[in-house]
Tab-separated table of C-alpha atoms and ligand atoms in Angstrom:
chain	number	residue	atom	x	y	z
A	1	UNK	CA	-27.990	61.957	26.752
A	2	UNK	CA	-24.794	59.856	26.689
A	3	UNK	CA	-21.972	61.284	28.763
A	4	UNK	CA	-18.423	60.068	29.300
A	5	UNK	CA	-17.043	61.005	32.722
A	6	UNK	CA	-13.270	60.722	32.874
A	7	UNK	CA	-12.131	60.389	36.470
A	8	UNK	CA	-15.642	59.430	37.570
A	9	UNK	CA	-14.324	57.254	40.423
A	10	UNK	CA	-12.666	60.207	42.153
A	11	UNK	CA	-14.020	62.665	44.702
A	12	UNK	CA	-15.847	65.184	42.513
A	13	UNK	CA	-16.281	62.851	39.530
A	14	UNK	CA	-18.164	60.257	41.592
A	15	UNK	CA	-20.639	62.873	42.838
A	16	UNK	CA	-21.089	63.975	39.223
A	17	UNK	CA	-21.792	60.439	38.019
A	18	UNK	CA	-24.485	60.088	40.679
A	19	UNK	CA	-26.063	63.427	39.704
A	20	UNK	CA	-26.024	62.550	35.994
A	21	UNK	CA	-27.823	59.322	36.841
A	22	UNK	CA	-30.487	61.339	38.655
A	23	UNK	CA	-30.800	63.472	35.494
A	24	UNK	CA	-31.499	60.256	33.542
A	25	UNK	CA	-28.289	60.391	31.509
A	26	UNK	CA	-26.482	57.303	30.234
A	27	UNK	CA	-23.124	57.568	31.939
A	28	UNK	CA	-19.856	55.807	31.229
A	29	UNK	CA	-16.983	56.290	33.646
A	30	UNK	CA	-13.381	55.929	32.531
A	31	UNK	CA	-10.941	55.834	35.439
A	32	UNK	CA	-7.550	54.189	35.949
A	33	UNK	CA	-8.262	53.833	39.709
A	34	UNK	CA	-4.857	55.323	40.530
A	35	UNK	CA	-6.628	57.489	43.079
A	36	UNK	CA	-10.298	56.727	42.472
A	37	UNK	CA	-12.431	53.940	43.936
A	38	UNK	CA	-14.506	51.485	41.905
A	39	UNK	CA	-17.228	51.387	44.586
A	40	UNK	CA	-17.678	55.155	44.281
A	41	UNK	CA	-19.142	54.752	40.781
A	42	UNK	CA	-22.772	54.264	41.731
A	43	UNK	CA	-24.376	54.070	38.301
A	44	UNK	CA	-23.652	53.459	34.630
A	45	UNK	CA	-20.878	51.608	32.808
A	46	UNK	CA	-17.383	51.488	34.184
A	47	UNK	CA	-14.209	51.130	32.139
A	48	UNK	CA	-10.919	50.788	33.977
A	49	UNK	CA	-8.129	52.415	32.022
A	50	UNK	CA	-5.994	55.446	31.490
A	51	UNK	CA	-7.329	58.313	29.444
A	52	UNK	CA	-3.773	58.734	28.158
A	53	UNK	CA	-4.110	55.411	26.314
A	54	UNK	CA	-5.039	56.469	22.752
A	55	UNK	CA	-6.142	52.991	21.620
A	56	UNK	CA	-8.505	52.580	24.562
A	57	UNK	CA	-9.806	56.114	24.143
A	58	UNK	CA	-10.428	55.620	20.451
A	59	UNK	CA	-12.440	52.450	20.962
A	60	UNK	CA	-14.374	54.023	23.827
A	61	UNK	CA	-15.258	57.247	22.009
A	62	UNK	CA	-16.365	55.206	19.001
A	63	UNK	CA	-19.355	54.164	21.151
A	64	UNK	CA	-20.655	57.710	20.617
A	65	UNK	CA	-21.131	60.339	23.328
A	66	UNK	CA	-22.890	63.691	23.413
A	67	UNK	CA	-20.380	65.186	25.827
A	68	UNK	CA	-17.262	64.503	27.865
A	69	UNK	CA	-16.627	65.688	31.425
A	70	UNK	CA	-13.023	65.561	32.588
A	71	UNK	CA	-12.145	65.166	36.289
A	72	UNK	CA	-8.987	63.073	35.927
A	73	UNK	CA	-6.273	65.528	36.919
A	74	UNK	CA	-3.428	65.172	39.339
A	75	UNK	CA	-4.192	67.817	41.975
A	76	UNK	CA	-1.376	68.232	44.469
A	77	UNK	CA	0.445	71.519	44.156
A	78	UNK	CA	3.583	70.446	46.074
A	79	UNK	CA	3.855	67.197	44.117
A	80	UNK	CA	3.560	69.164	40.863
A	81	UNK	CA	6.679	71.135	41.818
A	82	UNK	CA	8.639	67.922	42.474
A	83	UNK	CA	7.267	65.950	39.510
A	84	UNK	CA	6.304	68.431	36.781
A	85	UNK	CA	6.829	65.684	34.181
A	86	UNK	CA	3.890	63.702	35.603
A	87	UNK	CA	1.708	66.812	35.767
A	88	UNK	CA	2.405	68.026	32.233
A	89	UNK	CA	1.867	64.522	30.882
A	90	UNK	CA	-1.269	63.624	32.802
A	91	UNK	CA	-2.977	66.999	32.946
A	92	UNK	CA	-1.923	68.492	29.614
A	93	UNK	CA	-0.607	65.916	27.127
A	94	UNK	CA	-3.343	63.395	27.909
A	95	UNK	CA	-6.021	66.080	27.629
A	96	UNK	CA	-4.593	67.042	24.243
A	97	UNK	CA	-4.903	63.464	23.003
A	98	UNK	CA	-8.410	63.248	24.492
A	99	UNK	CA	-9.453	66.341	22.544
A	100	UNK	CA	-7.931	64.895	19.371
A	101	UNK	CA	-9.992	61.735	19.857
A	102	UNK	CA	-13.090	63.861	20.458
A	103	UNK	CA	-12.370	65.715	17.220
A	104	UNK	CA	-12.021	62.425	15.339
A	105	UNK	CA	-15.293	61.082	16.742
A	106	UNK	CA	-17.115	64.403	16.327
A	107	UNK	CA	-17.933	64.870	20.001
A	108	UNK	CA	-18.599	68.571	20.365
A	109	UNK	CA	-19.073	69.324	24.061
A	110	UNK	CA	-16.478	69.278	26.824
A	111	UNK	CA	-16.645	70.334	30.484
A	112	UNK	CA	-13.269	70.812	32.125
A	113	UNK	CA	-12.352	70.882	35.826
A	114	UNK	CA	-10.093	73.887	36.096
A	115	UNK	CA	-8.836	75.555	39.259
A	116	UNK	CA	-8.348	78.807	41.128
A	117	UNK	CA	-4.660	77.881	40.838
A	118	UNK	CA	-4.612	79.412	37.334
A	119	UNK	CA	-4.664	82.891	38.928
A	120	UNK	CA	-1.544	82.471	41.064
A	121	UNK	CA	-1.010	85.053	43.784
A	122	UNK	CA	-4.204	87.147	43.773
A	123	UNK	CA	-3.962	90.851	43.023
A	124	UNK	CA	-7.462	91.408	44.440
A	125	UNK	CA	-10.300	89.451	46.071
A	126	UNK	CA	-12.951	88.322	45.272
A	127	UNK	CA	-11.369	87.009	42.079
A	128	UNK	CA	-13.471	87.399	38.941
A	129	UNK	CA	-12.885	85.940	35.493
A	130	UNK	CA	-10.945	89.018	34.305
A	131	UNK	CA	-8.279	88.640	37.004
A	132	UNK	CA	-4.721	88.234	35.674
A	133	UNK	CA	-3.787	84.599	35.098
A	134	UNK	CA	-0.259	83.985	36.345
A	135	UNK	CA	-0.066	80.519	37.931
A	136	UNK	CA	2.842	80.007	40.315
A	137	UNK	CA	3.244	76.226	40.118
A	138	UNK	CA	3.185	73.478	37.463
A	139	UNK	CA	-0.267	72.310	38.602
A	140	UNK	CA	-1.790	75.721	37.904
A	141	UNK	CA	0.137	76.043	34.641
A	142	UNK	CA	-1.190	72.713	33.336
A	143	UNK	CA	-4.755	73.871	34.060
A	144	UNK	CA	-4.210	77.203	32.317
A	145	UNK	CA	-2.571	75.508	29.319
A	146	UNK	CA	-5.627	73.280	28.893
A	147	UNK	CA	-7.898	76.335	29.075
A	148	UNK	CA	-5.844	77.967	26.298
A	149	UNK	CA	-5.845	74.773	24.269
A	150	UNK	CA	-9.633	74.648	24.533
A	151	UNK	CA	-9.928	78.173	23.144
A	152	UNK	CA	-7.857	77.164	20.123
A	153	UNK	CA	-9.787	73.907	19.601
A	154	UNK	CA	-13.071	75.818	19.686
A	155	UNK	CA	-11.887	78.297	17.049
A	156	UNK	CA	-10.316	75.659	14.800
A	157	UNK	CA	-12.516	72.603	15.282
A	158	UNK	CA	-15.734	73.823	16.889
A	159	UNK	CA	-15.297	71.851	20.120
A	160	UNK	CA	-17.367	73.834	22.638
A	161	UNK	CA	-16.225	73.816	26.219
A	162	UNK	CA	-16.818	75.214	29.667
A	163	UNK	CA	-13.927	75.507	32.129
A	164	UNK	CA	-15.018	75.529	35.763
A	165	UNK	CA	-12.419	76.917	38.121
A	166	UNK	CA	-13.099	75.435	41.503
A	167	UNK	CA	-11.941	77.269	44.545
A	168	UNK	CA	-11.889	74.867	47.540
A	169	UNK	CA	-14.067	71.837	46.848
A	170	UNK	CA	-15.433	70.446	50.114
A	171	UNK	CA	-18.296	68.509	51.689
A	172	UNK	CA	-19.827	65.211	50.674
A	173	UNK	CA	-22.946	63.673	49.166
A	174	UNK	CA	-25.888	64.949	51.287
A	175	UNK	CA	-27.331	61.407	51.174
A	176	UNK	CA	-24.124	60.032	52.679
A	177	UNK	CA	-23.203	57.630	49.880
A	178	UNK	CA	-20.035	59.398	48.705
A	179	UNK	CA	-17.275	61.590	50.066
A	180	UNK	CA	-13.640	62.567	49.952
A	181	UNK	CA	-11.173	59.639	49.957
A	182	UNK	CA	-7.795	60.939	48.805
A	183	UNK	CA	-4.688	58.934	49.602
A	184	UNK	CA	-2.624	60.649	50.810
A	185	UNK	CA	-5.118	63.231	52.045
A	186	UNK	CA	-3.750	66.776	51.951
A	187	UNK	CA	-6.917	68.896	52.184
A	188	UNK	CA	-7.811	70.838	55.281
A	189	UNK	CA	-11.368	69.738	56.085
A	190	UNK	CA	-10.916	65.944	55.762
A	191	UNK	CA	-7.672	66.134	57.762
A	192	UNK	CA	-9.396	68.090	60.542
A	193	UNK	CA	-12.201	65.507	60.595
A	194	UNK	CA	-9.700	62.645	60.711
A	195	UNK	CA	-8.205	64.358	63.758
A	196	UNK	CA	-11.697	64.697	65.273
A	197	UNK	CA	-12.246	60.977	64.687
A	198	UNK	CA	-8.948	60.088	66.360
A	199	UNK	CA	-7.393	58.744	63.160
A	200	UNK	CA	-4.851	61.604	63.324
A	201	UNK	CA	-3.424	63.025	66.516
A	202	UNK	CA	-3.671	66.677	65.424
A	203	UNK	CA	-3.994	69.139	62.573
A	204	UNK	CA	-0.987	71.138	61.416
A	205	UNK	CA	-1.805	74.808	60.962
A	206	UNK	CA	0.402	75.967	58.104
A	207	UNK	CA	1.257	79.520	59.122
A	208	UNK	CA	-0.311	81.897	61.630
A	209	UNK	CA	1.470	85.009	60.370
A	210	UNK	CA	-0.505	85.751	57.213
A	211	UNK	CA	-1.972	89.160	56.550
A	212	UNK	CA	-5.493	88.088	57.610
A	213	UNK	CA	-7.518	88.989	60.744
A	214	UNK	CA	-6.462	85.855	62.678
A	215	UNK	CA	-3.194	85.224	60.815
A	216	UNK	CA	-4.309	81.978	59.105
A	217	UNK	CA	-5.110	81.537	55.394
A	218	UNK	CA	-8.572	82.288	54.076
A	219	UNK	CA	-10.286	80.094	51.479
A	220	UNK	CA	-13.665	79.909	49.753
A	221	UNK	CA	-15.128	76.431	50.385
A	222	UNK	CA	-17.697	75.249	47.871
A	223	UNK	CA	-19.841	72.132	48.286
A	224	UNK	CA	-19.049	69.274	45.924
A	225	UNK	CA	-22.719	68.970	44.892
A	226	UNK	CA	-22.818	72.668	44.010
A	227	UNK	CA	-19.773	72.109	41.812
A	228	UNK	CA	-21.627	69.236	40.128
A	229	UNK	CA	-24.761	71.329	39.583
A	230	UNK	CA	-22.548	73.929	37.860
A	231	UNK	CA	-21.268	71.179	35.552
A	232	UNK	CA	-24.799	70.210	34.644
A	233	UNK	CA	-25.834	73.822	33.967
A	234	UNK	CA	-22.647	74.353	31.967
A	235	UNK	CA	-23.498	71.388	29.766
A	236	UNK	CA	-27.041	72.697	29.243
A	237	UNK	CA	-25.611	76.093	28.244
A	238	UNK	CA	-23.536	74.463	25.500
A	239	UNK	CA	-26.495	72.396	24.321
A	240	UNK	CA	-28.500	75.650	24.036
A	241	UNK	CA	-25.800	76.868	21.655
A	242	UNK	CA	-24.049	79.262	24.000
A	243	UNK	CA	-20.368	80.049	23.524
A	244	UNK	CA	-17.460	78.401	25.274
A	245	UNK	CA	-16.780	80.095	28.606
A	246	UNK	CA	-14.789	79.904	31.840
A	247	UNK	CA	-16.386	80.430	35.256
A	248	UNK	CA	-15.032	80.851	38.778
A	249	UNK	CA	-16.897	78.675	41.279
A	250	UNK	CA	-17.083	79.583	44.952
A	251	UNK	CA	-19.526	80.874	47.551
A	252	UNK	CA	-17.946	84.316	47.710
A	253	UNK	CA	-17.268	83.875	51.458
A	254	UNK	CA	-13.848	83.337	52.912
A	255	UNK	CA	-13.118	81.280	56.037
A	256	UNK	CA	-9.772	81.113	57.792
A	257	UNK	CA	-8.089	77.865	58.813
A	258	UNK	CA	-8.813	78.827	62.419
A	259	UNK	CA	-12.516	79.398	61.665
A	260	UNK	CA	-12.739	76.034	59.883
A	261	UNK	CA	-11.216	74.260	62.886
A	262	UNK	CA	-13.607	76.050	65.269
A	263	UNK	CA	-16.631	75.155	63.128
A	264	UNK	CA	-15.460	71.541	62.892
A	265	UNK	CA	-15.162	71.419	66.690
A	266	UNK	CA	-18.790	72.550	66.979
A	267	UNK	CA	-20.009	70.079	64.345
A	268	UNK	CA	-18.108	67.097	65.775
A	269	UNK	CA	-18.254	67.969	69.469
A	270	UNK	CA	-14.528	67.125	69.657
A	271	UNK	CA	-11.516	69.215	70.598
A	272	UNK	CA	-9.141	69.242	67.633
A	273	UNK	CA	-5.501	69.488	68.618
A	274	UNK	CA	-3.543	72.022	66.611
A	275	UNK	CA	0.173	72.174	65.946
A	276	UNK	CA	1.635	75.403	64.596
A	277	UNK	CA	3.670	74.594	61.503
A	278	UNK	CA	5.610	76.683	58.991
A	279	UNK	CA	3.846	78.169	55.993
A	280	UNK	CA	3.320	75.736	53.123
A	281	UNK	CA	5.076	76.832	49.915
A	282	UNK	CA	2.861	78.597	47.416
A	283	UNK	CA	-0.151	79.181	49.706
A	284	UNK	CA	-1.711	82.605	48.972
A	285	UNK	CA	-3.103	84.285	52.101
A	286	UNK	CA	-6.600	84.703	50.705
A	287	UNK	CA	-8.548	83.155	47.799
A	288	UNK	CA	-12.195	84.110	47.366
A	289	UNK	CA	-14.271	83.647	44.218
A	290	UNK	CA	-16.460	86.166	42.493
A	291	UNK	CA	-18.984	83.819	40.865
A	292	UNK	CA	-21.441	86.386	39.555
A	293	UNK	CA	-20.795	85.361	35.956
A	294	UNK	CA	-21.871	81.778	36.693
A	295	UNK	CA	-24.953	83.112	38.507
A	296	UNK	CA	-25.888	85.372	35.588
A	297	UNK	CA	-25.084	83.167	32.610
A	298	UNK	CA	-25.715	79.677	33.972
A	299	UNK	CA	-28.379	80.491	36.539
A	300	UNK	CA	-26.140	78.710	39.057
A	301	UNK	CA	-27.188	79.094	42.707
A	302	UNK	CA	-25.117	77.177	45.251
A	303	UNK	CA	-27.449	75.263	47.557
A	304	UNK	CA	-25.080	74.557	50.470
A	305	UNK	CA	-23.677	77.968	51.315
A	306	UNK	CA	-23.268	77.497	55.088
A	307	UNK	CA	-19.800	76.290	56.049
A	308	UNK	CA	-21.363	74.391	58.954
A	309	UNK	CA	-23.540	72.468	56.534
A	310	UNK	CA	-20.569	71.655	54.281
A	311	UNK	CA	-18.574	70.345	57.250
A	312	UNK	CA	-21.587	68.375	58.572
A	313	UNK	CA	-21.841	66.482	55.299
A	314	UNK	CA	-18.098	65.813	55.273
A	315	UNK	CA	-18.280	64.660	58.921
A	316	UNK	CA	-21.127	62.228	58.310
A	317	UNK	CA	-19.077	60.665	55.532
A	318	UNK	CA	-15.854	60.631	57.515
A	319	UNK	CA	-17.487	59.266	60.640
A	320	UNK	CA	-19.717	56.542	59.265
A	321	UNK	CA	-18.466	55.635	55.841
A	322	UNK	CA	-14.798	56.403	55.452
A	323	UNK	CA	-13.569	53.789	57.921
B	1	UFG	N1	-3.933	73.695	55.629
B	1	UFG	C1	-3.431	73.590	56.907
B	1	UFG	N2	-3.147	72.344	57.380
B	1	UFG	C2	-3.319	71.209	56.636
B	1	UFG	C3	-3.831	71.331	55.319
B	1	UFG	C4	-4.133	72.602	54.854
B	1	UFG	O1	-3.239	74.581	57.610
B	1	UFG	O2	-3.001	70.119	57.116
B	1	UFG	C5	-4.256	75.035	55.120
B	1	UFG	C6	-3.520	75.373	53.847
B	1	UFG	O3	-2.274	75.955	54.162
B	1	UFG	C7	-4.492	76.344	53.181
B	1	UFG	C8	-5.872	75.855	53.633
B	1	UFG	O4	-5.625	75.032	54.764
B	1	UFG	O5	-4.306	77.617	53.684
B	1	UFG	C9	-6.574	75.012	52.594
B	1	UFG	O6	-5.673	74.008	52.149
B	1	UFG	P1	-6.127	72.804	51.208
B	1	UFG	O7	-4.924	71.946	51.007
B	1	UFG	O8	-7.357	72.163	51.749
B	1	UFG	O9	-6.547	73.519	49.857
B	1	UFG	P2	-5.699	74.521	48.930
B	1	UFG	O10	-6.295	75.866	49.108
B	1	UFG	O11	-4.254	74.389	49.117
B	1	UFG	O12	-5.955	73.859	47.503
B	1	UFG	C10	-7.125	73.992	46.770
B	1	UFG	C11	-7.272	72.781	45.862
B	1	UFG	C12	-6.115	72.706	44.909
B	1	UFG	C13	-6.020	73.999	44.149
B	1	UFG	C14	-5.980	75.174	45.076
B	1	UFG	C15	-6.116	76.441	44.295
B	1	UFG	O13	-7.343	71.620	46.641
B	1	UFG	O14	-6.314	71.634	44.019
B	1	UFG	O15	-7.060	75.145	45.991
B	1	UFG	O16	-5.339	77.416	44.857
B	1	UFG	F1	-4.898	74.036	43.411
């Protein structure tokens, strides 16, 4: 099978490229390296370029692909509030032109990296696929707009898609070859591990007055390889002729910021200094996924469900590889 992975040099995309190689697929990565890393693309062809470049996209898709996987979004909520123009252009407009190129070249299958951010402030937890979709920032709105676009492109043009709404992607390649390398890093687990390593002096705890048992925010952390296995199963579901669908991806367990820091202290054997900081804008107190639909329809079973295990993999990467 020939698969184009857009954003395959980034955190989740690079793990996906490796997994597709293990599945004996022919993989081509398209990445502009704005935030990705060339050395994270372990197999297949690599094309450096922007997926918003229609000429490049047209010549690339003319090579013929069975499916496209799209990981090339801008992902920072706060930045999306300050620069909505960049977010609507990169995450929505460029995806629209990508889908138009797919239509032209008769590529029928598309797997999209969506986000829990499409739900906005949760009305209930765990969040299932029927939960109201009212994103509260431009980032979440761009993801929801693409989901809606995909519904219309399925009905009109027969492009079949699966949208996978990640909750909190975490962890690293269990074999230690890949991991999280955002710049700037804003995510909780890598920042805690950078503090454990001495690269940062402390971790800021954004709010201790939330309506949760210990006052800090609760999130559902899902291993990056489990996200990738959901992508693979999603692709197989489309190839079997199943309908387009959206799935929420998480473990169904919530961990507070305080619990994550305590687990990281056990894993690393280091004391992690904490500084109490104000709440970060737009952070819901609790986000937990109900992923039963993905279990039932895709046969998806997360393999790395222990938070300790997820942090161990991230720590091995942070400690030995992410110098
Ligand atoms: N946090 C801290 N200190 C930090 C960083 C984070 O206390 O230095 C807290 C946050 O306030 C939040 C939790 O740790 O409560 C997790 O924060 P992350 O930044 O790691 O992840 P988010 O939950 O904010 O974001 C994730 C994805 C986004 C997506 C969002 C969906 O990374 O792309 O879930 O709501 F939009």
